[in-house]
Tab-separated table of C-alpha atoms in Angstrom:
chain	number	residue	atom	x	y	z
A	1	MET	CA	46.688	94.864	75.545
A	2	THR	CA	44.856	92.736	74.269
A	3	GLU	CA	45.445	88.574	74.279
A	4	GLN	CA	46.045	88.543	70.520
A	5	SER	CA	48.314	91.735	70.204
A	6	ARG	CA	50.454	91.014	73.383
A	7	PRO	CA	54.089	90.440	71.590
A	8	PRO	CA	55.641	86.477	72.026
A	9	ALA	CA	57.196	85.979	75.408
A	10	ALA	CA	60.783	85.870	74.743
A	11	ASP	CA	63.578	82.314	74.575
A	12	PRO	CA	65.082	82.189	78.057
A	13	SER	CA	67.161	80.538	75.828
A	14	ALA	CA	68.205	82.825	73.720
A	15	PRO	CA	69.856	85.673	75.979
A	16	GLN	CA	71.972	82.455	77.393
A	17	SER	CA	73.696	81.427	74.277
A	18	ALA	CA	74.953	84.350	72.761
A	19	PRO	CA	77.535	84.319	76.227
A	20	HIS	CA	78.225	80.659	76.040
A	21	LEU	CA	79.421	81.867	72.002
A	22	THR	CA	81.033	84.229	72.707
A	23	ALA	CA	83.265	82.577	75.579
A	24	PHE	CA	83.620	79.709	73.159
A	25	LEU	CA	84.665	82.503	70.225
A	26	ARG	CA	86.541	84.258	72.017
A	27	GLY	CA	88.783	80.915	74.149
A	28	LEU	CA	89.389	79.578	70.514
A	29	ALA	CA	90.260	83.239	69.159
A	30	ALA	CA	93.183	82.990	72.247
A	31	ASP	CA	93.809	79.414	71.289
A	32	LEU	CA	94.204	80.622	67.454
A	33	PHE	CA	96.787	83.437	68.620
A	34	THR	CA	98.397	81.818	70.776
A	35	LEU	CA	102.723	81.137	70.964
A	36	GLU	CA	102.400	78.843	74.317
A	37	ARG	CA	105.394	76.349	74.456
A	38	ASN	CA	103.564	72.200	74.258
A	39	PRO	CA	106.576	70.597	73.120
A	40	LEU	CA	105.714	67.367	71.351
A	41	PRO	CA	106.068	64.402	74.905
A	42	ARG	CA	109.312	61.414	74.656
A	43	LEU	CA	108.637	57.708	73.708
A	44	SER	CA	108.184	56.926	77.939
A	45	ARG	CA	110.188	52.933	76.822
A	46	PRO	CA	112.470	51.992	75.843
A	47	ARG	CA	114.351	55.012	77.386
A	48	TRP	CA	117.052	54.815	74.676
A	49	LEU	CA	114.268	55.546	71.745
A	50	ALA	CA	112.672	58.358	74.103
A	51	TRP	CA	113.785	60.906	71.542
A	52	LEU	CA	112.923	58.287	68.675
A	53	PRO	CA	110.227	60.730	67.364
A	54	HIS	CA	112.266	64.105	66.825
A	55	VAL	CA	114.719	62.838	65.045
A	56	PHE	CA	112.823	61.073	62.868
A	57	ILE	CA	110.923	64.742	62.355
A	58	THR	CA	114.009	66.469	62.076
A	59	TYR	CA	114.642	64.177	59.264
A	60	LEU	CA	111.116	64.994	58.060
A	61	ALA	CA	112.257	68.991	58.257
A	62	VAL	CA	115.482	69.314	56.183
A	63	LEU	CA	114.140	66.568	53.261
A	64	PHE	CA	111.053	68.492	52.905
A	65	THR	CA	113.197	71.672	52.363
A	66	PHE	CA	114.993	69.762	49.161
A	67	LEU	CA	112.173	68.013	47.875
A	68	THR	CA	110.507	72.140	48.766
A	69	THR	CA	113.040	73.625	46.864
A	70	GLU	CA	113.552	70.680	43.749
A	71	GLN	CA	109.786	70.588	43.085
A	72	MET	CA	109.860	74.277	42.889
A	73	GLY	CA	112.728	74.299	40.864
A	74	ASP	CA	111.791	71.318	38.451
A	75	HIS	CA	108.449	71.480	38.211
A	76	TYR	CA	107.980	74.824	38.292
A	77	HIS	CA	110.422	76.616	36.521
A	78	VAL	CA	111.243	78.605	39.849
A	79	THR	CA	114.499	79.951	40.536
A	80	GLY	CA	116.640	82.151	43.046
A	81	GLY	CA	116.584	83.247	46.238
A	82	TYR	CA	112.344	82.799	46.795
A	83	PRO	CA	111.848	79.430	46.485
A	84	LEU	CA	114.916	78.716	49.040
A	85	LEU	CA	113.219	80.832	51.207
A	86	ALA	CA	109.785	79.358	51.121
A	87	ALA	CA	111.690	75.796	51.453
A	88	LEU	CA	113.403	77.029	54.348
A	89	ALA	CA	110.271	78.487	55.522
A	90	THR	CA	108.153	74.523	54.979
A	91	GLY	CA	110.811	72.727	56.750
A	92	THR	CA	111.599	75.463	59.818
A	93	SER	CA	107.070	74.843	59.948
A	94	ILE	CA	108.229	70.945	60.780
A	95	LEU	CA	110.834	72.188	63.363
A	96	LEU	CA	108.627	74.326	64.957
A	97	ALA	CA	105.709	72.071	65.569
A	98	MET	CA	107.511	70.238	67.948
A	99	PHE	CA	107.975	72.636	70.219
A	100	ARG	CA	105.330	75.621	69.818
A	101	PRO	CA	102.342	73.150	67.311
A	102	ILE	CA	100.193	76.736	66.436
A	103	ALA	CA	102.553	79.230	65.852
A	104	ALA	CA	104.268	76.262	63.916
A	105	TRP	CA	100.557	76.254	61.106
A	106	TRP	CA	101.108	80.139	61.227
A	107	LEU	CA	104.496	80.120	60.010
A	108	ALA	CA	102.992	76.642	57.663
A	109	LEU	CA	100.501	78.575	55.701
A	110	VAL	CA	102.396	81.470	55.394
A	111	ALA	CA	105.358	79.732	53.319
A	112	GLY	CA	102.133	77.764	51.563
A	113	ALA	CA	101.585	81.458	50.788
A	114	LEU	CA	104.712	82.356	49.558
A	115	VAL	CA	105.301	79.059	47.475
A	116	ALA	CA	102.371	79.561	45.884
A	117	VAL	CA	102.448	82.773	45.172
A	118	GLN	CA	105.668	82.116	43.971
A	119	ILE	CA	104.453	79.317	41.527
A	120	HIS	CA	101.691	80.987	39.960
A	121	GLY	CA	102.530	82.147	37.055
A	122	HIS	CA	103.909	78.666	35.984
A	123	VAL	CA	101.954	76.528	36.934
A	124	GLY	CA	100.939	73.919	33.350
A	125	GLN	CA	97.664	72.183	32.673
A	126	GLY	CA	97.708	69.382	35.451
A	127	GLN	CA	99.853	71.166	37.961
A	128	SER	CA	98.429	71.225	41.255
A	129	TRP	CA	97.761	75.399	42.916
A	130	PRO	CA	98.042	76.841	45.383
A	131	TRP	CA	100.411	73.422	46.881
A	132	MET	CA	102.196	71.875	45.539
A	133	PRO	CA	102.108	67.353	46.240
A	134	GLY	CA	105.328	67.534	48.384
A	135	GLY	CA	103.604	71.180	50.259
A	136	VAL	CA	100.310	68.354	50.909
A	137	ILE	CA	102.328	66.382	52.459
A	138	GLY	CA	104.492	68.455	55.092
A	139	PHE	CA	101.301	70.335	55.442
A	140	GLY	CA	99.814	67.153	56.122
A	141	ILE	CA	102.940	66.316	58.993
A	142	VAL	CA	102.492	69.680	61.117
A	143	LEU	CA	99.095	69.252	60.726
A	144	MET	CA	98.948	65.940	62.173
A	145	LEU	CA	101.657	67.305	65.077
A	146	VAL	CA	99.136	69.972	65.751
A	147	ALA	CA	96.754	67.338	66.495
A	148	LEU	CA	98.537	64.997	68.391
A	149	ARG	CA	98.543	67.857	71.849
A	150	VAL	CA	95.585	70.522	70.773
A	151	PRO	CA	92.188	70.058	72.319
A	152	PRO	CA	89.339	69.276	70.096
A	153	ARG	CA	87.661	72.278	69.339
A	154	VAL	CA	91.236	73.907	68.372
A	155	THR	CA	91.896	70.788	65.344
A	156	ALA	CA	88.586	71.414	64.138
A	157	ALA	CA	89.181	74.458	63.692
A	158	VAL	CA	92.259	74.489	62.215
A	159	VAL	CA	91.962	71.457	60.206
A	160	GLY	CA	88.381	74.028	58.749
A	161	LEU	CA	90.131	77.169	57.881
A	162	SER	CA	93.828	75.480	56.273
A	163	VAL	CA	91.289	73.751	53.620
A	164	GLY	CA	88.845	76.954	53.810
A	165	PHE	CA	91.866	78.856	52.954
A	166	THR	CA	92.807	76.909	49.590
A	167	GLY	CA	89.991	76.523	48.443
A	168	LEU	CA	89.544	80.753	49.038
A	169	ALA	CA	91.966	81.037	46.778
A	170	GLU	CA	90.966	78.942	44.444
A	171	LEU	CA	87.685	80.142	44.116
A	172	LEU	CA	90.012	83.837	43.570
A	173	PHE	CA	93.098	83.026	42.029
A	174	LYS	CA	92.847	79.502	40.511
A	175	PRO	CA	95.838	80.105	37.241
A	176	PRO	CA	93.796	78.664	34.036
A	177	GLY	CA	94.632	74.771	33.755
A	178	ALA	CA	95.336	74.701	37.419
A	179	GLN	CA	94.305	70.852	38.997
A	180	SER	CA	91.742	71.615	42.674
A	181	VAL	CA	92.896	70.471	45.548
A	182	THR	CA	90.498	71.284	47.936
A	183	LEU	CA	88.615	67.967	47.427
A	184	VAL	CA	91.298	66.410	48.443
A	185	ASP	CA	93.125	68.727	50.730
A	186	LEU	CA	89.688	68.724	52.835
A	187	LEU	CA	89.711	64.374	52.555
A	188	LEU	CA	93.661	64.712	53.890
A	189	PHE	CA	93.478	66.643	56.606
A	190	GLY	CA	90.522	65.736	58.050
A	191	PHE	CA	91.595	62.063	58.340
A	192	ILE	CA	94.737	63.999	59.231
A	193	GLY	CA	92.544	65.507	62.496
A	194	VAL	CA	90.647	62.452	63.082
A	195	LEU	CA	93.769	60.382	63.303
A	196	GLY	CA	95.693	63.040	65.629
A	197	TYR	CA	92.591	63.640	67.705
A	198	ALA	CA	91.976	59.765	68.795
A	199	LEU	CA	95.743	59.924	69.361
A	200	ARG	CA	95.716	62.109	72.005
A	201	ALA	CA	92.902	60.627	73.222
A	202	THR	CA	94.324	57.082	73.897
A	203	ARG	CA	97.494	59.416	75.309
A	204	LEU	CA	95.758	60.944	77.410
A	205	ALA	CA	93.495	58.142	78.450
A	206	ARG	CA	97.269	55.539	78.910
A	207	ASN	CA	97.967	58.776	80.658
A	208	LYS	CA	95.443	58.851	83.343
A	209	LEU	CA	95.013	55.248	83.835
A	210	VAL	CA	98.512	55.462	84.874
A	211	GLU	CA	97.614	58.571	87.082
A	212	GLN	CA	95.156	56.749	88.598
A	213	GLU	CA	96.846	53.351	88.836
A	214	THR	CA	98.966	55.249	91.327
A	215	LEU	CA	96.882	56.595	93.206
A	216	THR	CA	95.322	53.441	93.907
A	217	GLU	CA	98.554	51.976	95.158
A	218	GLU	CA	99.020	54.863	97.152
A	219	GLU	CA	95.400	54.553	98.234
A	220	ARG	CA	95.461	51.205	98.895
A	221	SER	CA	99.569	51.236	101.133
A	222	ARG	CA	97.834	53.684	103.843
A	223	ARG	CA	94.468	51.656	104.154
A	224	THR	CA	96.957	48.846	104.736
A	225	LEU	CA	98.712	51.625	106.573
A	226	LEU	CA	95.753	52.418	109.165
A	227	GLU	CA	94.646	48.769	109.856
A	228	GLU	CA	97.978	47.898	110.652
A	229	ARG	CA	97.522	50.626	112.801
A	230	SER	CA	93.860	49.782	114.845
A	231	ARG	CA	95.717	46.375	114.696
A	232	ILE	CA	98.432	47.208	116.344
A	233	ALA	CA	96.273	49.357	118.992
A	234	ARG	CA	93.914	46.709	119.249
A	235	GLU	CA	96.302	44.862	121.028
A	236	LEU	CA	98.332	47.652	122.540
A	237	HIS	CA	95.069	47.940	125.108
A	238	ASP	CA	94.609	44.615	126.358
A	239	VAL	CA	98.896	45.499	127.110
A	240	VAL	CA	97.643	49.007	128.124
A	241	ALA	CA	94.800	47.413	130.041
A	242	HIS	CA	95.949	44.540	131.922
A	243	HIS	CA	98.579	46.700	133.854
A	244	MET	CA	96.546	49.525	134.195
A	245	SER	CA	93.612	46.812	136.270
A	246	VAL	CA	97.244	45.619	138.361
A	247	ILE	CA	97.984	49.426	139.094
A	248	SER	CA	94.523	50.115	140.103
A	249	ILE	CA	93.858	46.633	142.034
A	250	GLN	CA	97.635	46.785	143.952
A	251	ALA	CA	96.120	50.598	145.009
A	252	GLN	CA	93.157	49.273	146.520
A	253	VAL	CA	94.210	46.393	148.460
A	254	ALA	CA	97.939	48.176	150.072
A	255	PRO	CA	95.863	49.945	152.626
A	256	HIS	CA	95.180	46.504	154.282
A	257	LEU	CA	98.343	45.413	153.508
A	258	VAL	CA	99.209	48.352	156.362
A	259	GLU	CA	98.785	48.310	159.770
A	260	ASN	CA	96.999	51.506	161.060
A	261	PRO	CA	97.307	53.367	157.161
A	262	SER	CA	97.072	57.330	157.867
A	263	GLU	CA	94.348	59.017	156.068
A	264	GLU	CA	97.205	60.318	153.730
A	265	LEU	CA	98.488	57.599	152.674
A	266	LYS	CA	94.907	56.304	152.163
A	267	GLU	CA	93.282	59.167	150.156
A	268	ASN	CA	96.701	59.032	147.887
A	269	LEU	CA	96.370	55.306	147.231
A	270	ALA	CA	91.996	56.266	146.920
A	271	GLY	CA	93.182	58.927	144.139
A	272	ILE	CA	96.269	56.292	142.477
A	273	ARG	CA	93.433	53.635	141.850
A	274	GLU	CA	91.073	56.649	140.612
A	275	ASN	CA	93.337	57.917	138.623
A	276	ALA	CA	93.436	54.366	137.348
A	277	LEU	CA	90.106	53.611	136.751
A	278	GLU	CA	89.424	56.433	135.133
A	279	ALA	CA	92.469	55.831	132.046
A	280	LEU	CA	90.640	52.587	131.547
A	281	THR	CA	87.616	54.008	130.906
A	282	GLU	CA	89.296	56.144	128.660
A	283	LEU	CA	90.956	54.086	126.643
A	284	ARG	CA	88.191	51.601	126.411
A	285	ARG	CA	86.342	54.074	125.419
A	286	VAL	CA	89.049	55.499	122.852
A	287	LEU	CA	89.210	52.430	121.375
A	288	GLY	CA	86.185	50.492	122.016
A	289	VAL	CA	85.712	51.103	118.657
A	290	LEU	CA	88.362	49.917	116.634
A	291	ARG	CA	87.184	46.112	118.527
A	292	SER	CA	83.896	46.562	117.690
A	293	GLU	CA	84.962	46.774	113.280
A	294	HIS	CA	86.475	43.823	113.933
A	295	PRO	CA	84.488	41.326	116.850
A	296	ASP	CA	86.595	37.991	115.507
A	297	ASP	CA	89.952	39.303	115.866
A	298	PRO	CA	92.207	37.441	117.571
A	299	ALA	CA	93.385	40.981	119.450
A	300	GLY	CA	90.189	41.054	120.937
A	301	PRO	CA	89.515	40.819	124.859
A	302	HIS	CA	89.774	37.176	124.807
A	303	HIS	CA	91.938	36.595	123.700
A	304	PRO	CA	95.731	36.903	125.322
A	305	GLN	CA	98.747	38.373	123.389
A	306	PRO	CA	101.372	35.490	122.051
A	307	THR	CA	104.323	35.903	123.188
A	308	LEU	CA	108.027	34.540	121.648
A	309	ALA	CA	107.516	31.740	124.601
A	310	GLU	CA	105.453	30.896	121.845
A	311	LEU	CA	107.284	31.066	119.131
A	312	GLU	CA	108.057	26.895	119.201
A	313	GLY	CA	104.336	26.210	118.874
A	314	LEU	CA	103.888	28.917	115.699
A	315	VAL	CA	107.753	27.036	114.023
A	316	ASP	CA	105.222	23.760	114.371
A	317	ASN	CA	102.553	24.895	112.502
A	318	VAL	CA	105.474	26.281	109.256
A	319	ARG	CA	107.058	22.859	110.105
A	320	SER	CA	102.931	20.956	109.137
A	321	ALA	CA	103.018	23.335	106.077
A	322	GLY	CA	105.805	21.092	104.771
A	323	LEU	CA	108.519	24.692	105.277
A	324	ASP	CA	112.015	23.165	106.954
A	325	VAL	CA	112.200	24.912	109.073
A	326	THR	CA	115.184	25.570	111.783
A	327	THR	CA	115.613	27.975	115.187
A	328	GLU	CA	118.947	29.624	116.896
A	329	VAL	CA	117.997	31.138	120.317
A	330	ALA	CA	121.530	32.758	121.383
A	331	GLY	CA	122.054	35.153	124.756
A	332	ILE	CA	119.946	35.055	127.922
A	333	ARG	CA	116.085	34.626	126.918
A	334	ARG	CA	113.928	36.548	129.558
A	335	PRO	CA	110.684	38.523	129.134
A	336	LEU	CA	110.412	41.409	127.645
A	337	ALA	CA	108.014	44.232	127.900
A	338	PRO	CA	105.059	43.320	126.189
A	339	GLY	CA	104.718	45.631	123.457
A	340	VAL	CA	107.925	43.960	121.909
A	341	GLU	CA	107.740	40.439	122.812
A	342	LEU	CA	104.376	41.209	121.437
A	343	THR	CA	105.487	43.229	118.264
A	344	ALA	CA	108.576	39.985	117.276
A	345	TYR	CA	105.887	37.652	117.538
A	346	ARG	CA	103.921	38.489	115.012
A	347	ILE	CA	107.152	40.430	112.874
A	348	VAL	CA	108.738	36.071	112.369
A	349	GLN	CA	104.868	34.915	111.989
A	350	GLU	CA	104.708	37.090	109.562
A	351	ALA	CA	107.911	36.516	108.109
A	352	LEU	CA	107.156	32.664	108.115
A	353	SER	CA	103.666	33.588	106.613
A	354	ASN	CA	105.431	34.670	103.075
A	355	CYS	CA	108.168	32.117	103.452
A	356	LEU	CA	104.971	30.186	102.727
A	357	ARG	CA	103.651	32.003	100.239
A	358	HIS	CA	106.507	32.732	98.092
A	359	ALA	CA	109.079	30.346	99.073
A	360	PRO	CA	107.407	26.788	99.031
A	361	GLY	CA	110.168	24.244	99.447
A	362	SER	CA	112.382	26.085	101.303
A	363	ARG	CA	114.379	26.008	104.035
A	364	VAL	CA	113.879	29.126	106.448
A	365	GLU	CA	116.901	29.922	109.486
A	366	VAL	CA	114.514	31.765	112.418
A	367	GLY	CA	117.152	33.889	114.789
A	368	ILE	CA	116.830	35.195	117.716
A	369	ALA	CA	120.242	37.350	120.483
A	370	TYR	CA	119.212	39.044	122.924
A	371	GLY	CA	121.778	41.415	123.503
A	372	PRO	CA	121.777	44.337	126.700
A	373	ARG	CA	119.150	46.540	124.943
A	374	GLU	CA	118.243	45.374	121.880
A	375	LEU	CA	116.464	41.695	120.353
A	376	HIS	CA	117.958	41.107	117.036
A	377	LEU	CA	115.615	39.096	114.975
A	378	CYS	CA	116.413	37.630	111.218
A	379	ILE	CA	114.456	35.015	109.101
A	380	ALA	CA	115.812	34.100	106.245
A	381	ASN	CA	115.152	31.679	103.555
A	382	SER	CA	116.584	29.812	100.281
A	383	ALA	CA	115.300	30.283	97.356
A	384	PRO	CA	111.890	28.027	96.436
A	385	THR	CA	112.269	24.918	94.908
A	386	ARG	CA	109.106	25.175	93.227
A	387	PRO	CA	106.407	27.717	91.631
A	388	ALA	CA	104.685	29.762	94.034
A	389	PRO	CA	101.611	29.742	93.505
A	390	PRO	CA	99.902	32.536	93.176
A	391	SER	CA	98.891	34.877	95.948
A	392	HIS	CA	95.845	37.052	96.098
A	393	GLY	CA	97.089	39.309	99.040
A	394	ALA	CA	97.537	43.330	99.142
A	395	GLY	CA	101.498	42.567	99.275
A	396	HIS	CA	101.424	44.849	102.324
A	397	GLY	CA	102.556	42.580	105.257
A	398	LEU	CA	106.650	43.946	105.273
A	399	LEU	CA	104.548	47.548	105.524
A	400	GLY	CA	103.163	46.175	108.974
A	401	MET	CA	106.006	45.471	110.064
A	402	ARG	CA	107.905	47.965	109.504
A	403	GLU	CA	104.993	50.514	111.297
A	404	ARG	CA	105.415	47.812	114.072
A	405	ALA	CA	109.203	47.864	114.438
A	406	GLY	CA	109.235	52.141	113.600
A	407	MET	CA	106.042	52.568	116.851
A	408	LEU	CA	108.905	50.740	119.580
A	409	GLY	CA	111.474	52.906	118.309
A	410	GLY	CA	113.067	50.285	115.807
A	411	GLU	CA	114.629	49.242	112.753
A	412	LEU	CA	113.433	46.309	110.189
A	413	ALA	CA	115.002	45.763	106.653
A	414	ALA	CA	113.662	43.348	104.105
A	415	GLY	CA	115.608	42.729	100.481
A	416	PRO	CA	117.248	39.229	97.931
A	417	ARG	CA	119.891	37.481	99.354
A	418	PRO	CA	122.520	36.637	97.280
A	419	GLY	CA	123.037	33.546	96.562
A	420	GLY	CA	118.638	33.316	96.653
A	421	GLY	CA	116.220	33.225	99.208
A	422	TYR	CA	114.955	36.569	101.330
A	423	GLU	CA	115.762	37.881	104.774
A	424	VAL	CA	114.192	40.069	106.870
A	425	SER	CA	116.208	41.740	110.510
A	426	ALA	CA	114.835	43.756	112.811
A	427	VAL	CA	115.717	45.436	114.920
A	428	LEU	CA	113.349	46.439	118.304
A	429	PRO	CA	114.870	47.746	122.040
A	430	MET	CA	114.713	46.175	124.961
A	431	ASP	CA	113.197	48.974	126.488
A	432	PRO	CA	111.256	51.025	124.758
A	433	GLU	CA	110.354	54.574	124.786
A	434	THR	CA	107.061	56.150	123.850
A	435	LYS	CA	107.452	57.761	119.415
A	436	LYS	CA	106.607	61.133	118.859
A	437	GLY	CA	105.298	63.106	116.139
């Protein structure tokens, strides 16, 4: 076969476009012949007007039921049972459009066909057909309710078929002297379709924005929680590392404090020291990553962790910032476990920082009570005397305080006071147990 007689190569896009077109048409047909329930959304705000659209559409359904009967009788002089049936079908299609839009559209087409058949022999000079003036508006309401809840391709198909059925009816069965309504229907139904699509897109975008804001807030809270846990881990690392180092040193020195120690004692003490060093190494290896992320963090290895013994210094700093702070300590003041000391200090520190940010000019009372088994903290402030400056923080300080208390098996509560102001209270166990899970 010569080069000239060789058949042209087939377009590679041709065999691929046919299946896509077939799938599109099948999907569109499935969307147009469905009885799927798709209720009209309620108003979200205000709540007492949530059902207002449904009440208004119900009123329109009743109105157009009577309007259809009135126009058929007064303008086209058609009476009897059939006009009532067509009027009921028209009103029912508007009601049905609130719950099943596609089924309502088909019912509205059937109602329009019933009206067109009944008034066909009674159309005077200049009167509209196949739609009556009120029928066009009623059908437009159904189209709007359809366009608000279906995809754009379905809206375009519904509008196109509605205009196509109208034009076909005029072309084949238009009575003499009747006024053409195809062009008017094209403009009206097209405008309704575009308006419904725009309102639907706006509603979906608003819902997507609310959903995204919710996810962002959850992610922010989760990130803040993880950051707080990381900071707590770095701080507790110093406490654990200190005690493990002490154990290691004591195990090394112990044989020299005993006269003629046995070989078994030496081996046991050597094993204790070896295990302590190994645990300390593993602890530093795991938590070293946390330290490397924030090398300048005050929780670093060269910064001793604060305790309640340094509370007065913290309060003095807050007083120098212009806040009136009083402290009161009840019970026998005594050293606590390092984790409890650190957590109590951090809770008081965060609560005082919140008072500085959100309650300028207020009076703050810091109460600490040493119980037999629990440490009670209470930081309460009065109402601010001047407006608070805008805060650029994430607003998750309470989340971190609750996490600190919860990791020790304690509890923390916070909320506004009855007479104004705010209060943060916490209960921490003196001998915290490791939190499981």
